XYZ file of N, CA, C and O in Angstrom:
432
model
N 75.489 142.012 151.858
C 74.927 140.694 151.975
C 74.407 140.200 150.633
O 74.594 139.039 150.284
N 73.754 141.077 149.892
C 73.233 140.696 148.575
C 74.386 140.300 147.660
O 74.273 139.348 146.891
N 75.492 141.018 147.766
C 76.659 140.689 146.958
C 77.124 139.258 147.227
O 77.439 138.510 146.314
N 77.166 138.861 148.501
C 77.588 137.513 148.859
C 76.626 136.463 148.320
O 77.050 135.403 147.850
N 75.325 136.740 148.351
C 74.340 135.814 147.796
C 74.538 135.642 146.294
O 74.469 134.525 145.780
N 74.763 136.741 145.595
C 74.985 136.684 144.150
C 76.288 135.936 143.860
O 76.344 135.081 142.970
N 77.330 136.218 144.611
C 78.615 135.548 144.417
C 78.483 134.046 144.662
O 78.961 133.232 143.880
N 77.795 133.670 145.731
C 77.604 132.257 146.043
C 76.820 131.571 144.922
O 77.165 130.478 144.486
N 75.755 132.200 144.437
C 74.957 131.638 143.345
C 75.816 131.461 142.097
O 75.746 130.427 141.425
N 76.653 132.432 141.799
C 77.545 132.351 140.641
C 78.504 131.168 140.774
O 78.712 130.409 139.837
N 79.068 130.999 141.966
C 80.022 129.909 142.188
C 79.328 128.563 142.031
O 79.865 127.646 141.410
N 78.125 128.432 142.578
C 77.387 127.172 142.466
C 77.068 126.876 141.002
O 77.245 125.749 140.532
N 76.607 127.869 140.268
C 76.293 127.672 138.854
C 77.548 127.333 138.055
O 77.531 126.460 137.183
N 78.639 127.998 138.327
C 79.887 127.724 137.636
C 80.347 126.291 137.910
O 80.770 125.581 137.005
N 80.223 125.867 139.150
C 80.613 124.501 139.503
C 79.733 123.493 138.781
O 80.213 122.461 138.292
N 78.445 123.754 138.682
C 77.528 122.841 138.004
C 77.840 122.751 136.516
O 77.803 121.679 135.918
N 78.177 123.874 135.918
C 78.488 123.899 134.485
C 79.790 123.159 134.212
O 79.874 122.334 133.303
N 80.809 123.402 135.004
C 82.115 122.797 134.743
C 82.162 121.329 135.149
O 82.975 120.577 134.637
N 81.291 120.899 136.057
C 81.289 119.491 136.463
C 80.873 118.593 135.312
O 81.329 117.455 135.201
N 79.995 119.088 134.437
C 79.537 118.290 133.304
C 80.511 118.305 132.134
O 80.450 117.446 131.269
N 81.391 119.249 132.107
C 82.311 119.383 130.984
C 83.638 118.722 131.322
O 84.437 119.258 132.060
N 83.865 117.530 130.798
C 85.126 116.831 131.035
C 86.195 117.443 130.144
O 85.938 117.755 128.990
N 87.387 117.630 130.664
C 88.451 118.188 129.843
C 88.783 117.257 128.682
O 88.689 116.036 128.815
N 89.150 117.837 127.559
C 89.498 117.003 126.417
C 90.742 116.199 126.744
O 91.659 116.670 127.411
N 90.748 114.941 126.302
C 91.881 114.080 126.569
C 91.885 113.500 127.966
O 92.868 112.914 128.389
N 90.787 113.690 128.709
C 90.759 113.166 130.080
C 90.615 111.647 130.056
O 90.091 111.061 129.124
N 91.102 111.034 131.094
C 91.045 109.584 131.222
C 89.726 109.217 131.891
O 89.386 109.780 132.928
N 88.984 108.274 131.314
C 87.716 107.903 131.951
C 87.971 107.251 133.313
O 88.964 106.554 133.506
N 87.067 107.495 134.246
C 87.203 106.940 135.577
C 86.951 105.440 135.553
O 86.150 104.942 134.783
N 87.634 104.727 136.428
C 87.409 103.294 136.559
C 86.121 103.060 137.339
O 85.704 103.889 138.142
N 85.521 101.916 137.108
C 84.319 101.548 137.826
C 84.662 101.300 139.293
O 85.662 100.648 139.608
N 83.838 101.824 140.191
C 84.032 101.589 141.611
C 83.562 100.187 141.968
O 82.559 99.712 141.462
N 84.298 99.535 142.832
C 83.908 98.225 143.327
C 83.526 98.415 144.797
O 84.390 98.540 145.660
N 82.231 98.450 145.051
C 81.751 98.756 146.386
C 81.758 97.537 147.310
O 81.612 97.675 148.512
N 81.915 96.352 146.742
C 81.984 95.129 147.532
C 83.336 94.481 147.275
O 83.735 94.292 146.128
N 84.051 94.164 148.330
C 85.343 93.496 148.210
C 85.207 92.093 148.771
O 84.893 91.912 149.941
N 85.422 91.114 147.929
C 85.316 89.722 148.359
C 86.549 89.359 149.185
O 87.679 89.508 148.735
N 86.318 88.892 150.397
C 87.401 88.528 151.292
C 87.655 87.025 151.292
O 88.797 86.578 151.397
N 86.576 86.255 151.200
C 86.649 84.803 151.253
C 85.745 84.245 150.162
O 84.632 84.719 149.965
N 86.238 83.243 149.463
C 85.450 82.577 148.431
C 85.751 81.083 148.483
O 86.921 80.685 148.443
N 84.715 80.276 148.571
C 84.851 78.820 148.603
C 85.847 78.371 149.686
O 86.736 77.565 149.438
N 85.685 78.944 150.870
C 86.531 78.626 152.035
C 88.016 78.902 151.820
O 88.870 78.257 152.427
N 88.314 79.856 150.954
C 89.705 80.284 150.722
C 89.757 81.804 150.756
O 88.823 82.480 150.342
N 90.873 82.316 151.222
C 91.059 83.771 151.237
C 91.126 84.287 149.804
O 91.788 83.699 148.955
N 90.418 85.352 149.539
C 90.494 85.991 148.223
C 90.926 87.448 148.368
O 90.650 88.275 147.513
N 91.592 87.732 149.474
C 92.114 89.072 149.732
C 93.272 88.954 150.701
O 93.472 87.908 151.324
N 94.032 90.015 150.800
C 95.057 90.104 151.834
C 95.063 91.514 152.382
O 94.554 92.440 151.764
N 95.620 91.644 153.572
C 95.715 92.939 154.243
C 97.146 93.432 154.149
O 98.083 92.657 154.362
N 97.321 94.704 153.805
C 98.654 95.311 153.740
C 98.727 96.373 154.821
O 97.930 97.316 154.831
N 99.681 96.200 155.730
C 99.811 97.118 156.863
C 101.182 97.775 156.857
O 102.168 97.171 156.446
N 101.239 99.008 157.332
C 102.488 99.759 157.374
C 103.027 99.922 158.775
O 103.763 99.083 159.272
N 102.607 100.975 159.441
C 103.154 101.281 160.762
C 102.592 100.333 161.819
O 101.762 99.463 161.536
N 103.065 100.494 163.057
C 102.680 99.596 164.148
C 101.167 99.601 164.375
O 100.559 98.549 164.578
N 100.555 100.765 164.339
C 99.105 100.845 164.536
C 98.371 100.118 163.414
O 97.379 99.429 163.657
N 98.855 100.259 162.201
C 98.253 99.566 161.067
C 98.400 98.059 161.172
O 97.483 97.305 160.838
N 99.558 97.617 161.670
C 99.773 96.176 161.848
C 98.846 95.620 162.920
O 98.292 94.533 162.767
N 98.660 96.381 164.003
C 97.716 95.947 165.049
C 96.296 95.879 164.492
O 95.573 94.904 164.729
N 95.904 96.901 163.761
C 94.558 96.930 163.186
C 94.365 95.784 162.197
O 93.324 95.115 162.205
N 95.369 95.532 161.367
C 95.274 94.433 160.398
C 95.150 93.095 161.118
O 94.384 92.220 160.695
N 95.881 92.928 162.205
C 95.782 91.696 162.986
C 94.392 91.506 163.563
O 93.853 90.388 163.561
N 93.800 92.594 164.049
C 92.446 92.520 164.593
C 91.426 92.216 163.499
O 90.505 91.420 163.706
N 91.589 92.827 162.340
C 90.684 92.569 161.219
C 90.816 91.108 160.775
O 89.816 90.413 160.566
N 92.057 90.633 160.645
C 92.288 89.246 160.237
C 91.675 88.280 161.251
O 91.073 87.266 160.870
N 91.809 88.588 162.537
C 91.227 87.730 163.571
C 89.702 87.722 163.473
O 89.071 86.668 163.642
N 89.110 88.861 163.187
C 87.659 88.942 163.017
C 87.174 88.149 161.821
O 86.143 87.467 161.879
N 87.914 88.226 160.729
C 87.558 87.454 159.532
C 87.668 85.961 159.826
O 86.799 85.174 159.452
N 88.736 85.568 160.520
C 88.934 84.163 160.882
C 87.798 83.684 161.787
O 87.254 82.591 161.598
N 87.415 84.499 162.769
C 86.340 84.118 163.682
C 85.001 84.001 162.961
O 84.183 83.143 163.296
N 84.788 84.844 161.971
C 83.516 84.862 161.257
C 83.431 83.776 160.196
O 82.395 83.140 160.027
N 84.522 83.560 159.473
C 84.479 82.666 158.312
C 85.251 81.368 158.503
O 85.067 80.429 157.730
N 86.171 81.342 159.464
C 87.036 80.184 159.638
C 88.225 80.185 158.703
O 89.014 79.244 158.672
N 88.384 81.256 157.924
C 89.461 81.358 156.936
C 90.469 82.417 157.387
O 90.083 83.504 157.809
N 91.737 82.092 157.288
C 92.799 83.045 157.642
C 93.130 83.935 156.451
O 93.325 83.444 155.336
N 93.188 85.218 156.705
C 93.573 86.217 155.699
C 95.011 86.630 155.994
O 95.345 86.960 157.133
N 95.854 86.630 154.988
C 97.260 87.004 155.168
C 97.390 88.496 155.460
O 96.662 89.316 154.897
N 98.327 88.820 156.324
C 98.712 90.206 156.595
C 100.149 90.345 156.133
O 101.018 89.606 156.576
N 100.393 91.274 155.203
C 101.748 91.501 154.699
C 102.161 92.932 154.999
O 101.317 93.807 155.196
N 103.461 93.157 155.023
C 103.980 94.501 155.272
C 103.902 95.344 154.012
O 103.788 94.827 152.897
N 104.023 96.640 154.185
C 103.833 97.587 153.084
C 105.009 97.668 152.119
O 105.009 98.503 151.217
N 105.986 96.784 152.238
C 107.088 96.797 151.274
C 106.772 95.977 150.029
O 107.569 95.926 149.096
N 105.592 95.354 149.977
C 105.176 94.620 148.795
C 104.712 95.633 147.738
O 104.044 96.614 148.054
N 105.115 95.419 146.496
C 104.735 96.341 145.422
C 103.316 96.033 144.949
O 102.955 94.866 144.796
N 102.501 97.061 144.728
C 101.129 96.830 144.276
C 101.032 95.939 143.050
O 100.168 95.076 142.975
N 101.939 96.128 142.091
C 101.854 95.312 140.872
C 102.132 93.835 141.141
O 101.769 92.983 140.343
N 102.733 93.510 142.282
C 102.982 92.111 142.636
C 101.710 91.410 143.098
O 101.599 90.200 142.948
N 100.776 92.145 143.678
C 99.616 91.488 144.273
C 98.275 91.880 143.658
O 97.357 91.069 143.642
N 98.135 93.081 143.146
C 96.825 93.544 142.693
C 96.270 92.762 141.515
O 95.068 92.704 141.323
N 97.107 92.150 140.720
C 96.620 91.354 139.586
C 96.094 89.995 140.030
O 95.400 89.323 139.281
N 96.440 89.599 141.257
C 96.129 88.240 141.699
C 95.081 88.164 142.795
O 94.467 87.112 142.971
N 94.898 89.226 143.557
C 93.990 89.157 144.699
C 93.477 90.542 145.060
O 94.033 91.553 144.634
N 92.413 90.563 145.833
C 91.925 91.813 146.401
C 92.855 92.228 147.532
O 93.449 91.387 148.195
N 92.972 93.526 147.744
C 93.853 94.047 148.789
C 93.088 95.058 149.622
O 92.382 95.912 149.088
N 93.246 94.923 150.920
C 92.758 95.955 151.835
C 93.998 96.554 152.472
O 94.705 95.882 153.229
N 94.294 97.791 152.115
C 95.469 98.488 152.639
C 95.031 99.305 153.843
O 94.100 100.103 153.764
N 95.699 99.081 154.962
C 95.346 99.733 156.220
C 96.207 100.985 156.398
O 97.423 100.915 156.303
N 95.574 102.122 156.640
C 96.311 103.357 156.886
C 96.060 104.391 155.810
O 95.000 104.436 155.203
N 97.083 105.190 155.562
C 97.005 106.237 154.547
C 98.399 106.427 153.946
O 99.326 105.684 154.271
N 98.553 107.423 153.096
C 99.850 107.638 152.428
C 100.995 107.858 153.404
O 102.121 107.477 153.128
N 100.704 108.443 154.538
C 101.762 108.756 155.502
C 102.172 107.540 156.328
O 103.268 107.515 156.873
N 101.314 106.528 156.399
C 101.593 105.398 157.276
C 101.745 104.067 156.547
O 102.053 103.063 157.176
N 101.516 104.061 155.227
C 101.557 102.805 154.479
C 102.164 103.069 153.100
O 101.553 103.730 152.268
N 103.359 102.531 152.869
C 104.058 102.762 151.598
C 103.308 102.161 150.418
O 103.415 102.658 149.295
N 102.558 101.099 150.637
C 101.751 100.491 149.578
C 100.763 101.517 149.036
O 100.633 101.683 147.832
N 100.082 102.201 149.947
C 99.113 103.223 149.548
C 99.820 104.377 148.854
O 99.366 104.869 147.827
N 100.948 104.802 149.391
C 101.710 105.898 148.778
C 102.087 105.545 147.340
O 102.015 106.384 146.454
N 102.440 104.304 147.111
C 102.860 103.849 145.778
C 101.707 103.929 144.770
O 101.926 104.061 143.575
N 100.472 103.848 145.243
C 99.310 103.892 144.355
C 99.048 105.287 143.801
O 98.349 105.432 142.812
N 99.622 106.318 144.428
C 99.365 107.687 143.973
C 100.356 108.139 142.955
O 101.389 107.841 142.780
């Protein structure tokens, strides 16, 4: 049992030491945007990207909720749109994950 405690302490200390040491040549992380603007000045400032059937249903429900709340319609597009076509122009909420949405898969 003492061995496991010592091993666990070593692993925690090693993780703490290496977390502060960024590898040389590493790319700095981008700033996180914790707020996504959906509507601005009574116009949509985002769109929803949906892949599979469940994602399309969810996107439709989200769009309906936004419309009910703000009076503004948010576009829902399929996942065959390329990220570089839309990300420079608007905010995007991609519904699903890599397995269900090609837009998300393309980002990796």
